[in-house]
PDB file of C-alpha atoms in Angstrom:
ATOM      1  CA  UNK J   1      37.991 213.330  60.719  1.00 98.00           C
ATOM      2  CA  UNK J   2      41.495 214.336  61.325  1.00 98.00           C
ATOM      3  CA  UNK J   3      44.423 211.667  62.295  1.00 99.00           C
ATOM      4  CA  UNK J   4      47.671 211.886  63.260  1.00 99.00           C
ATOM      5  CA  UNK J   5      50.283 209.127  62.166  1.00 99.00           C
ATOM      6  CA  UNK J   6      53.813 208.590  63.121  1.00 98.00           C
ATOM      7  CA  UNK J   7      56.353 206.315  62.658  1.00 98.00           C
ATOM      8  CA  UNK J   8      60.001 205.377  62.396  1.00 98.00           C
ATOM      9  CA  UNK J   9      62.544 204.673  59.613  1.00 98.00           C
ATOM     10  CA  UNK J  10      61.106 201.085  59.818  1.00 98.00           C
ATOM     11  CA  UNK J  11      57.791 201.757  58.627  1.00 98.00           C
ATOM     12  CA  UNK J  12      57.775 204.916  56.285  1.00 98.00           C
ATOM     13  CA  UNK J  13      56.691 202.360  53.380  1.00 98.00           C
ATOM     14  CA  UNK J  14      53.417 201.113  55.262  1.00 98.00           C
ATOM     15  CA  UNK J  15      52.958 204.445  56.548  1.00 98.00           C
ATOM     16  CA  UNK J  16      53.109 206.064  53.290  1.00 98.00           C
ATOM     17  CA  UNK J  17      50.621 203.497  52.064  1.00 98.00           C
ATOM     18  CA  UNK J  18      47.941 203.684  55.312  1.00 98.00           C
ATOM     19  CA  UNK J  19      47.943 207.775  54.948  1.00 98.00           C
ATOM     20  CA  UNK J  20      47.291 207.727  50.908  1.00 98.00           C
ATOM     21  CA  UNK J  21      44.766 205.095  52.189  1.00 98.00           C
ATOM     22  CA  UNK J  22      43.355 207.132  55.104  1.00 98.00           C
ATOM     23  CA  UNK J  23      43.449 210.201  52.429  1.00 98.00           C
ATOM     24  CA  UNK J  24      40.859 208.390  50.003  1.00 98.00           C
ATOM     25  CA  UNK J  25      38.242 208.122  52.597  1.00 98.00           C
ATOM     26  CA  UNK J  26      38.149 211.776  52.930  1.00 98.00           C
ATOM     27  CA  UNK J  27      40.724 211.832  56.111  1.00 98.00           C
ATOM     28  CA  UNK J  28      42.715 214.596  56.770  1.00 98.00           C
ATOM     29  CA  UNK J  29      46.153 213.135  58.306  1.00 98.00           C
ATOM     30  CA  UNK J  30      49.361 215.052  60.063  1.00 98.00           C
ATOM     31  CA  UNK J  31      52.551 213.034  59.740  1.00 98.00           C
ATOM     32  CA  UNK J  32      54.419 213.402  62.558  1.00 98.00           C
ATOM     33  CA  UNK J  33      56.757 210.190  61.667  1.00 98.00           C
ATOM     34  CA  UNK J  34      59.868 210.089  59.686  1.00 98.00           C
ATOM     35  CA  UNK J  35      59.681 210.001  55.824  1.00 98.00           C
ATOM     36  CA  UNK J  36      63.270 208.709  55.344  1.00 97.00           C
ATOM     37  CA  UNK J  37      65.145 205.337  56.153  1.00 95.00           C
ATOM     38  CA  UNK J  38      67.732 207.071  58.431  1.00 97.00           C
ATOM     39  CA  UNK J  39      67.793 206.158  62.022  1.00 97.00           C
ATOM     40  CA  UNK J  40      64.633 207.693  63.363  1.00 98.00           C
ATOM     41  CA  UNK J  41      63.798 207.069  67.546  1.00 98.00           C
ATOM     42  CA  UNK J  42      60.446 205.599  67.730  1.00 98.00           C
ATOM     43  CA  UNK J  43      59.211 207.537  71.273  1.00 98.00           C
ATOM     44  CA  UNK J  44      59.483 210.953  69.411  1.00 98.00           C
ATOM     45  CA  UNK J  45      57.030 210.104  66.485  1.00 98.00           C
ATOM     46  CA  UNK J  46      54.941 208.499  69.937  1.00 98.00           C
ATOM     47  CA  UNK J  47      55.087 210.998  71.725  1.00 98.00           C
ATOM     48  CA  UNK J  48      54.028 213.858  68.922  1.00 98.00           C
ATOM     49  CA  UNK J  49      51.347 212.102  67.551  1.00 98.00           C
ATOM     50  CA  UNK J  50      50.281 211.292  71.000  1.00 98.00           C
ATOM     51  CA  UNK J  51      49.649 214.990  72.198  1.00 98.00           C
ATOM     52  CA  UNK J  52      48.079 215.876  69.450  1.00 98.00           C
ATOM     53  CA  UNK J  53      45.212 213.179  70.430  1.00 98.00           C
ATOM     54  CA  UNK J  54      45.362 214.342  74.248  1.00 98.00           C
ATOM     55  CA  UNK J  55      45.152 217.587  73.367  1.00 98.00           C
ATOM     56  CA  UNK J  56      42.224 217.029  71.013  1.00 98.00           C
ATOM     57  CA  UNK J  57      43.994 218.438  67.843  1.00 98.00           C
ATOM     58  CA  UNK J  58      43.061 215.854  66.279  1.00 98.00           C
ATOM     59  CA  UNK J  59      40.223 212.883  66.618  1.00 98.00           C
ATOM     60  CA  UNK J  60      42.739 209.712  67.287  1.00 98.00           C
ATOM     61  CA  UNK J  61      46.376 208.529  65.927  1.00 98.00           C
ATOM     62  CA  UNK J  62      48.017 205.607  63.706  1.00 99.00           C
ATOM     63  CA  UNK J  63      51.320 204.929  65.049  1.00 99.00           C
ATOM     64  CA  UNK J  64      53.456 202.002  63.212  1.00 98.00           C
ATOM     65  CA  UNK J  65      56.893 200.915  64.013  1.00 98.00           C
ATOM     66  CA  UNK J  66      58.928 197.659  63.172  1.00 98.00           C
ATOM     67  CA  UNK J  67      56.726 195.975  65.550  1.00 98.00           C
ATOM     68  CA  UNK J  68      54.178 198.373  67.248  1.00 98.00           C
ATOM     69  CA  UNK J  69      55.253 197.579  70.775  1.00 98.00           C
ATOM     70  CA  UNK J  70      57.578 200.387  71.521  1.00 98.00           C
ATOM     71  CA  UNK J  71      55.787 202.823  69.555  1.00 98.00           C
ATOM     72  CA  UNK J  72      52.405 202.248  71.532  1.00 98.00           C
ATOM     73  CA  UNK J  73      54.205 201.853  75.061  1.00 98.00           C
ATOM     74  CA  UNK J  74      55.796 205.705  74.151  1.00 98.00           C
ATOM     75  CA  UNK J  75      52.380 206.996  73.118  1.00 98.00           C
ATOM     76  CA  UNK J  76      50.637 205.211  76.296  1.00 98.00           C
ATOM     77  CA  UNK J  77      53.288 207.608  78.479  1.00 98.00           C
ATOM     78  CA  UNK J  78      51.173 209.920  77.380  1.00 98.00           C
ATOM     79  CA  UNK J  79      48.498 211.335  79.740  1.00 97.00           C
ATOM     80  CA  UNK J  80      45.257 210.964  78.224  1.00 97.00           C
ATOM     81  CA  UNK J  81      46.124 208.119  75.893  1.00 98.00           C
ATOM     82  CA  UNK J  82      44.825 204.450  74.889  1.00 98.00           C
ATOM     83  CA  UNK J  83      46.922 202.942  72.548  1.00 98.00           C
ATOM     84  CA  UNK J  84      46.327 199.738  71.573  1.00 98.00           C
ATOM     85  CA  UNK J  85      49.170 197.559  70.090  1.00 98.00           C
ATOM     86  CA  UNK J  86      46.824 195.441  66.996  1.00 98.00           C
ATOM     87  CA  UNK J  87      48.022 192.551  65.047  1.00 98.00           C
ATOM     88  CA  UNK J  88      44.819 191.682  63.877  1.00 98.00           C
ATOM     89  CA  UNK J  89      41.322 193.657  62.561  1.00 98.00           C
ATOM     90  CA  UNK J  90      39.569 191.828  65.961  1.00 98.00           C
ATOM     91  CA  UNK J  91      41.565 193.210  68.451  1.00 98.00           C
ATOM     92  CA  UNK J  92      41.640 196.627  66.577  1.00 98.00           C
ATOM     93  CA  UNK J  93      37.530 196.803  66.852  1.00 98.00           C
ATOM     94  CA  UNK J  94      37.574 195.425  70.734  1.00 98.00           C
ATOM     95  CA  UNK J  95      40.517 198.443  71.364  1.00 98.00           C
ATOM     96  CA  UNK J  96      37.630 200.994  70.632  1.00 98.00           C
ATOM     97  CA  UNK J  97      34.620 198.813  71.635  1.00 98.00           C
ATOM     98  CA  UNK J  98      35.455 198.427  74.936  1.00 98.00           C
ATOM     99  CA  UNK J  99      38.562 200.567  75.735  1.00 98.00           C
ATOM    100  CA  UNK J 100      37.955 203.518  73.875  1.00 98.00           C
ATOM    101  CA  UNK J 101      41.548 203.399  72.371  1.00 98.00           C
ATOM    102  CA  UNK J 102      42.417 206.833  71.049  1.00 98.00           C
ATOM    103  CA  UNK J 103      45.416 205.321  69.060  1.00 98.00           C
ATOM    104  CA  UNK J 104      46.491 201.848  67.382  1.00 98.00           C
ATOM    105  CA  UNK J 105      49.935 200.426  66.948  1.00 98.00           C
ATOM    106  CA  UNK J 106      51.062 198.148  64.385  1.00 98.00           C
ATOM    107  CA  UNK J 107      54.339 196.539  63.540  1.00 98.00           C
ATOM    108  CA  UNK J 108      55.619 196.904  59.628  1.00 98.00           C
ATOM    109  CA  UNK J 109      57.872 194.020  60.052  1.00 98.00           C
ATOM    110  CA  UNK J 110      54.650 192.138  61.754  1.00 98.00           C
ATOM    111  CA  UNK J 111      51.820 192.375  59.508  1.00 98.00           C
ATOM    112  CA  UNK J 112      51.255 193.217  55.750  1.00 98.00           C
ATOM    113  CA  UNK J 113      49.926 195.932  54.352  1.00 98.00           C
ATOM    114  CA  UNK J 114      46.362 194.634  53.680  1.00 98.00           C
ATOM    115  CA  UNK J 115      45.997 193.776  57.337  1.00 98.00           C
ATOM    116  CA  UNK J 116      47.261 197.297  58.361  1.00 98.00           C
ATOM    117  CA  UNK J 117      43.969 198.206  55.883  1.00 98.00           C
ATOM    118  CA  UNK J 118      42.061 196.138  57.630  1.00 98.00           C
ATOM    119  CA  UNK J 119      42.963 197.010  61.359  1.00 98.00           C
ATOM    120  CA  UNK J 120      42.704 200.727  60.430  1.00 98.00           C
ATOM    121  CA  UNK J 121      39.099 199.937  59.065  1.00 98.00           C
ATOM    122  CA  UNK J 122      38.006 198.158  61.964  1.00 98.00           C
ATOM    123  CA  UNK J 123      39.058 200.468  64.832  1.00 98.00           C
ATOM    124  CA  UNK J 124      37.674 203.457  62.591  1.00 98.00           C
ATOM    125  CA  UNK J 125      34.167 201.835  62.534  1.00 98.00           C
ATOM    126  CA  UNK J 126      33.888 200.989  65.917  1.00 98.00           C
ATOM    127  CA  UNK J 127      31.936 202.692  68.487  1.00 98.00           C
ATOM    128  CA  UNK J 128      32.506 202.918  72.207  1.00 98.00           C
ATOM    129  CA  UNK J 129      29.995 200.613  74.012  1.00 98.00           C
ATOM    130  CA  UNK J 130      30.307 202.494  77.143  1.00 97.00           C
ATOM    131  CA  UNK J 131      28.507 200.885  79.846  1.00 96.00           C
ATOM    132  CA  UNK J 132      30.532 198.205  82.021  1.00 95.00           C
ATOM    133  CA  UNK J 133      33.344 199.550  79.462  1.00 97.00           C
ATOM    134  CA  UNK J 134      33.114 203.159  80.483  1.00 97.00           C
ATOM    135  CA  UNK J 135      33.284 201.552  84.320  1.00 96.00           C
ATOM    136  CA  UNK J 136      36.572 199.927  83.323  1.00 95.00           C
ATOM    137  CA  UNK J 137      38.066 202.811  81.641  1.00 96.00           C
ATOM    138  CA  UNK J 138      37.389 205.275  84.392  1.00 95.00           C
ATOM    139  CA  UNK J 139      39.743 202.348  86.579  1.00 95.00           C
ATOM    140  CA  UNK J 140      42.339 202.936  83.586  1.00 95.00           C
ATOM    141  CA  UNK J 141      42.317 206.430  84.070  1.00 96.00           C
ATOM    142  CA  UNK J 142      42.463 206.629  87.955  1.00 94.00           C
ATOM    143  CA  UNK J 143      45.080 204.981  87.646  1.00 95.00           C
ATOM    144  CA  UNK J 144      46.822 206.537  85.119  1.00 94.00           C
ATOM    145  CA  UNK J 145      46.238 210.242  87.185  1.00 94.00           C
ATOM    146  CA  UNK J 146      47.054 209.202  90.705  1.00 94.00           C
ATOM    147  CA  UNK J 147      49.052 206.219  90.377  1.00 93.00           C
ATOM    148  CA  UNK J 148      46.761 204.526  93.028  1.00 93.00           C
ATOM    149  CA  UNK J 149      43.504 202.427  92.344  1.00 91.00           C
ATOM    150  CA  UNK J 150      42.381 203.628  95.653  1.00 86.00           C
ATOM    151  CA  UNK J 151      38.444 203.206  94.601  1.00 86.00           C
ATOM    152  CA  UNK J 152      39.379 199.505  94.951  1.00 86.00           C
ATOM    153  CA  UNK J 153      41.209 200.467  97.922  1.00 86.00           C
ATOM    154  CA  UNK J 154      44.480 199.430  96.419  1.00 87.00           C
TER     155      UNK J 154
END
């Protein structure tokens, strides 16, 4: 499995800590985030990490900012992209259960470290259930292609 992970100058501590974490399980991980505490724009680690997932370079991304939100609304400009803000291991394993989220966003000034393990974990061991799921994120990505939801006739 191969990861990408960005971040800004926020969150180079946790992200330093998730990839050495990510490397013991055998991942392979490209940083695309800062590794310095010098003003670093958030949207640019987003958007890198986030075309290397649409573009299938690698199998999903870890984005983490001060608080995840503007890091995963940058990625989710992305065509091709679920990213799933996650403050907690629950919502990490729904993101991939039932949206098939390609990336997760977390907040460094949000959650600790051990949580950050624990939301990686999750959304790494979850499956896609497909079904009335894969229904839903065909809406998502209608949507996200045409701008319309005209199968709804919207």
């Amino acid at each position: 499995m191969k990861l990408a992970i960005g971040n800004d100058h926020a969150a180079v501590e946790m992200k330093n800590e998730i990839m050495d974490y990510l490397k013991s399980k055998g991942i392979e991980v490209v940083n695309v985030g800062t590794d310095t505490a010098e003003r670093f724009d958030y949207p640019v680690a987003a958007y890198r990490a986030a075309k290397l997932v649409a573009s299938g370079e690698v199998d999903g991304g870890v984005l983490i900012c001060g608080t995840g939100v503007g890091i995963g609304l940058a990625a989710n400009k992305v065509r091709g992209i679920r990213c799933c803000i996650c403050s907690d291991p629950y919502t990490a394993k729904l993101s991939k259960q039932h949206n098939n989220a390609n990336m997760i966003a977390f907040g460094a000034r949000v959650i600790g470290i051990e949580t950050a393990k624990m939301i990686v974990d999750e959304w790494l061991g979850a499956t896609f259930e497909g079904g009335r799921h894969a229904e839903r994120v065909a809406l998502i990505t209608e949507i996200e292609q045409t701008q319309k939801l005209a199968s709804r006739g919207e």
